[in-house]
Amino acid sequence: MIEPKIAILVIWILVFIYSIAGSIDFGASFWAMIYTRKNTQSSEIANRFLSPTWEINNTILVLLVVAVVGFFPEAAFTFGTVLLVPVSLILLLILLRSSFMVFAYSVQGYSRTLRTVSGLTGVLVPALLISALPVTEGGFVHIGPRGPELDFEIFFTSPSVYMYMLFGLTSELFLSSLFLADYSKESKDQGAYKVYRRNAILFGPITLVVAVVTLLSFRPEASWLLSNISRYQNWFILSIIMFVIGYSALWWNDRGKKLEGKPRIAVIFVIFQYGIATFAYGTSHLPYIVYPYLTVGDAFTNINTFYSLLNVLALGLAILLPGFIVFWALFLKDKRYLQRK
């Protein structure tokens, strides 16, 4: 059947969108915390971006959860059982971060403390989210008398889990730095642009190295995935080429501009890089959702539910898309908002 493939494609598209938008959002929260005292310009740029955008990412997360539960209810049950503790901690951190970010803009006397809390939670959430990936690759889950169970001893002692977490952190810092460099340039804030460009230059190669080491740290139980990944090596090579082009754009001369680099081009190519790598990894992971116990076909819902949910998601996106376009025009392109002091 083609329906399960369409459903898993929708899931991966939402995962990719949330991973990019979430990385930029959580990373901006971290940089806003870091530069609160020593570089108020850079902190102000990060906060200016965060102020209208953090709720958008929560909307994408809701769509993702609805899609997983609706399209693959058996997978939702398995993840809910196996990852109960990490998922509960993630939800708690997101709740804390959202609450403190609201307070940060309404209770000025405590804004520095509240931004610190939101910054720290913004660092922890991506690391915990990406830790779910190695669990799906085999060796962490076993079937007990009450169903699937996570072996916490293996989970907390596995180098692969911590390498995934490190990759999530470096990706977050790299993507957010790259985007904020472009945002600073649009805002004509030279000081902040130089800071975030320098951060992007630093974390770009680090992220690439960590990604390679993460692949090498796969557990023996994930050898099936490495074998599948090798079949899509051309996609990963193309991904690296996209990275090289995007990274080099940080040094390209921009005619008529005093600032070195073209961060907009860098952002576009790096997003393409992550998109290609995500597609290759997701394709390599098929047909398993959780190896070796759960496949896409086993977890798929019935056909009637699939088409009903697909129509609802399409209708929801049709309603939300104009709002996203207006949001982009008002907060990410409007010169009066970008250059306000």
XYZ file of C-alpha atoms in Angstrom:
341
model
C 0.000 0.000 0.000
C 1.134 3.517 -0.751
C -0.815 5.095 2.140
C 1.699 4.142 4.880
C 4.518 5.646 2.794
C 2.570 8.889 2.375
C 1.879 8.958 6.115
C 5.513 8.409 7.114
C 6.573 11.051 4.558
C 4.212 13.562 6.202
C 5.685 12.651 9.599
C 9.264 13.157 8.401
C 8.407 16.484 6.755
C 6.928 17.721 10.042
C 9.939 16.350 11.953
C 12.282 18.188 9.602
C 10.364 21.481 9.836
C 10.237 21.279 13.618
C 13.904 20.291 13.904
C 15.000 23.336 11.883
C 12.539 25.829 13.397
C 13.031 24.403 16.886
C 16.820 24.496 16.634
C 16.748 28.160 15.641
C 14.200 28.978 18.332
C 15.886 27.095 21.193
C 19.323 28.275 20.103
C 18.190 31.900 20.002
C 16.929 31.488 23.553
C 20.359 30.217 24.598
C 22.223 33.076 22.882
C 19.849 35.599 24.439
C 20.852 34.209 27.831
C 24.590 34.128 27.039
C 24.776 37.705 25.757
C 22.418 39.305 28.301
C 25.292 40.951 30.182
C 28.377 41.060 27.994
C 26.802 41.867 24.611
C 23.412 43.502 24.912
C 23.126 44.114 21.152
C 23.379 40.408 20.364
C 20.977 39.562 23.187
C 18.493 42.142 21.911
C 18.606 40.673 18.402
C 17.900 37.178 19.757
C 15.047 38.451 21.931
C 13.588 40.441 19.041
C 13.408 37.216 17.034
C 12.081 35.148 19.958
C 9.339 37.546 20.960
C 6.881 36.688 18.150
C 8.164 33.274 17.018
C 8.340 30.788 19.880
C 4.613 29.959 19.782
C 4.852 29.111 16.069
C 7.134 26.184 16.911
C 4.658 24.927 19.504
C 2.032 24.866 16.747
C 4.283 22.720 14.553
C 4.932 20.381 17.492
C 1.174 19.938 18.037
C 0.711 19.078 14.339
C 3.521 16.529 14.588
C 2.040 14.823 17.661
C -1.431 14.724 16.076
C 0.013 13.198 12.894
C 1.933 10.484 14.787
C -1.046 9.534 16.963
C -3.459 9.569 14.036
C -1.377 7.859 11.349
C 0.551 5.413 13.535
C -1.354 4.794 16.794
C 0.706 1.686 17.592
C 3.905 3.726 17.268
C 2.431 6.425 19.519
C 1.654 3.764 22.131
C 5.166 2.305 21.872
C 6.889 5.689 22.159
C 4.568 6.710 24.962
C 5.458 3.542 26.867
C 9.169 3.332 26.120
C 9.954 7.056 26.318
C 7.550 7.992 29.099
C 10.244 9.549 31.312
C 12.129 11.504 28.573
C 8.890 12.697 26.942
C 7.448 13.809 30.282
C 10.660 15.718 31.008
C 10.561 17.338 27.554
C 6.963 18.477 28.042
C 7.823 19.849 31.479
C 10.793 21.797 30.096
C 8.730 23.187 27.200
C 6.063 24.248 29.694
C 8.657 25.922 31.930
C 10.309 27.637 28.983
C 7.035 28.954 27.577
C 5.906 30.189 30.993
C 9.169 31.908 31.800
C 9.375 33.517 28.362
C 5.925 35.029 28.904
C 7.001 36.316 32.321
C 10.277 37.633 30.890
C 8.350 40.128 28.761
C 5.798 41.094 31.398
C 7.843 41.202 34.624
C 10.767 43.453 33.698
C 12.414 43.302 37.122
C 13.065 39.581 36.755
C 13.702 39.478 33.006
C 17.356 38.459 33.358
C 16.590 35.521 35.659
C 13.658 34.421 33.565
C 15.704 34.553 30.353
C 18.338 32.417 32.039
C 15.752 29.763 32.826
C 14.328 29.850 29.289
C 17.860 29.689 27.863
C 18.841 26.631 29.898
C 15.625 24.780 29.083
C 16.132 25.729 25.435
C 19.460 23.896 25.481
C 18.130 20.761 27.186
C 15.010 20.198 25.073
C 16.745 19.537 21.696
C 19.201 17.134 23.350
C 16.351 15.158 24.917
C 14.283 15.186 21.722
C 17.038 13.753 19.551
C 17.849 11.059 22.143
C 14.729 9.259 20.880
C 16.457 8.413 17.581
C 19.010 5.864 18.865
C 16.191 4.135 20.768
C 14.510 3.354 17.427
C 17.666 1.782 15.983
C 17.773 -1.361 18.101
C 19.314 -2.646 21.309
C 17.510 -0.349 23.749
C 14.002 -1.818 23.763
C 12.862 -5.273 24.829
C 9.436 -6.820 25.125
C 8.511 -7.436 28.741
C 5.370 -8.908 30.326
C 3.701 -5.480 30.132
C 4.804 -4.721 26.586
C 7.793 -2.781 25.185
C 10.217 -1.482 27.812
C 13.284 0.749 27.632
C 16.469 -0.650 29.168
C 17.557 2.418 31.129
C 20.947 0.958 32.053
C 21.898 0.528 28.401
C 20.326 3.875 27.486
C 22.249 5.916 30.062
C 25.578 4.165 29.411
C 25.466 4.161 25.603
C 27.966 6.496 23.859
C 25.606 6.588 20.878
C 22.893 8.324 22.935
C 25.293 11.015 24.145
C 26.703 11.542 20.665
C 23.172 12.084 19.363
C 22.599 14.588 22.163
C 25.850 16.365 21.326
C 24.849 16.471 17.658
C 21.507 18.002 18.640
C 23.264 20.678 20.698
C 25.865 21.586 18.068
C 23.207 21.650 15.321
C 21.070 23.933 17.472
C 23.928 26.353 18.089
C 25.070 26.300 14.454
C 21.623 26.785 12.888
C 20.586 29.480 15.350
C 23.889 31.355 14.887
C 23.536 31.179 11.120
C 19.946 32.407 11.155
C 20.638 35.162 13.687
C 23.584 36.328 11.569
C 21.181 36.788 8.662
C 18.601 38.367 10.990
C 21.221 40.790 12.324
C 22.256 41.764 8.824
C 18.630 42.423 7.864
C 18.378 44.540 11.022
C 21.562 46.403 9.994
C 23.169 45.591 13.340
C 26.843 45.164 12.452
C 27.987 44.279 15.964
C 25.478 41.450 16.407
C 26.125 40.215 12.854
C 29.841 39.823 13.521
C 29.153 37.928 16.750
C 26.723 35.455 15.217
C 28.772 35.033 12.036
C 31.765 34.148 14.221
C 29.654 31.629 16.138
C 28.402 30.049 12.902
C 31.958 29.784 11.570
C 32.963 28.018 14.805
C 30.085 25.569 15.129
C 29.754 24.624 11.450
C 32.779 22.281 11.261
C 32.170 21.077 14.824
C 28.654 19.973 13.873
C 29.923 18.151 10.768
C 32.593 16.289 12.754
C 30.108 15.369 15.495
C 27.698 14.021 12.843
C 30.393 11.716 11.436
C 31.441 10.535 14.909
C 27.778 9.867 15.741
C 27.537 7.515 12.766
C 30.676 5.718 13.920
C 29.276 5.342 17.440
C 26.246 3.275 16.382
C 25.665 0.210 18.524
C 26.159 -3.243 16.904
C 22.373 -3.693 16.937
C 22.129 -0.749 14.511
C 24.328 -2.405 11.872
C 21.220 -2.861 9.703
C 20.814 0.913 9.617
C 24.464 1.524 8.736
C 24.097 -0.993 5.907
C 21.054 0.877 4.588
C 22.792 4.254 4.993
C 25.689 3.030 2.846
C 23.224 2.520 0.001
C 22.330 6.206 0.162
C 25.872 7.498 0.515
C 25.459 9.689 -2.568
C 22.722 11.602 -0.765
C 24.987 12.192 2.213
C 27.805 13.292 -0.099
C 25.383 15.756 -1.714
C 24.469 16.916 1.779
C 28.120 17.634 2.563
C 28.458 19.560 -0.721
C 25.464 21.701 0.299
C 27.165 22.344 3.636
C 30.433 23.389 1.992
C 28.634 25.835 -0.317
C 26.566 27.272 2.533
C 29.512 27.511 4.914
C 31.719 29.177 2.290
C 28.983 31.781 1.698
C 29.928 33.289 5.064
C 33.045 34.662 3.308
C 31.509 35.701 -0.005
C 31.837 39.375 -0.833
C 28.563 41.266 -0.877
C 28.715 44.135 -3.350
C 27.812 47.465 -1.877
C 27.778 46.073 1.650
C 30.421 46.661 4.313
C 29.806 43.341 6.035
C 31.592 40.244 4.763
C 29.526 37.191 3.878
C 26.093 36.323 2.533
C 24.297 34.637 5.451
C 20.982 34.350 3.578
C 22.608 32.056 1.008
C 24.322 30.167 3.832
C 20.995 29.592 5.605
C 19.331 28.317 2.420
C 22.077 25.842 1.525
C 22.465 24.565 5.087
C 18.712 23.953 5.311
C 18.977 22.016 2.041
C 21.860 20.094 3.592
C 19.793 19.071 6.604
C 16.809 18.278 4.379
C 18.809 15.923 2.162
C 20.446 14.234 5.155
C 17.070 13.852 6.897
C 15.532 12.301 3.787
C 18.444 9.864 3.404
C 18.369 8.883 7.087
C 14.574 8.474 7.110
C 14.639 6.340 3.960
C 17.428 4.211 5.417
C 15.337 3.657 8.543
C 12.466 2.084 6.596
C 10.521 -0.114 7.055
C 11.155 0.026 10.808
C 9.826 2.578 13.246
C 11.338 0.765 16.229
C 13.752 -1.982 15.220
C 13.022 -4.896 15.169
C 9.583 -4.854 16.778
C 7.552 -2.304 14.865
C 7.368 -1.525 11.160
C 5.522 1.197 9.280
C 2.988 -1.336 8.014
C 2.342 -2.815 11.474
C 1.802 0.572 13.119
C -0.335 2.101 10.367
C -3.930 3.101 11.119
C -6.918 2.037 9.001
C -7.490 3.591 5.596
C -10.577 5.611 6.573
C -8.773 7.259 9.492
C -5.760 7.963 7.266
C -7.754 9.860 4.648
C -9.825 11.696 7.254
C -6.725 12.859 9.139
C -4.936 13.728 5.893
C -7.845 15.952 4.896
C -7.917 17.577 8.337
C -4.164 18.271 8.233
C -4.440 19.694 4.713
C -7.313 21.936 5.821
C -5.411 23.027 8.928
C -2.297 23.877 6.927
C -4.417 25.773 4.391
C -5.789 27.873 7.246
C -2.419 28.354 8.962
C -0.333 29.059 5.859
C -1.674 32.586 5.221
C -1.025 33.353 8.880
C 2.572 32.153 8.548
C 3.047 34.331 5.458
C 1.670 37.394 7.260
C 3.840 36.573 10.267
C 6.946 36.373 8.054
C 6.124 39.701 6.423
C 5.456 41.465 9.737
C 8.213 40.156 11.990
C 10.974 38.786 9.778
C 10.933 41.175 6.820
C 9.397 44.426 8.033
C 12.182 47.012 8.309
C 10.429 48.981 11.046
C 10.345 45.929 13.319
C 13.814 44.668 12.383
C 15.530 47.996 12.977
C 13.670 49.177 16.046
C 15.799 50.097 19.041
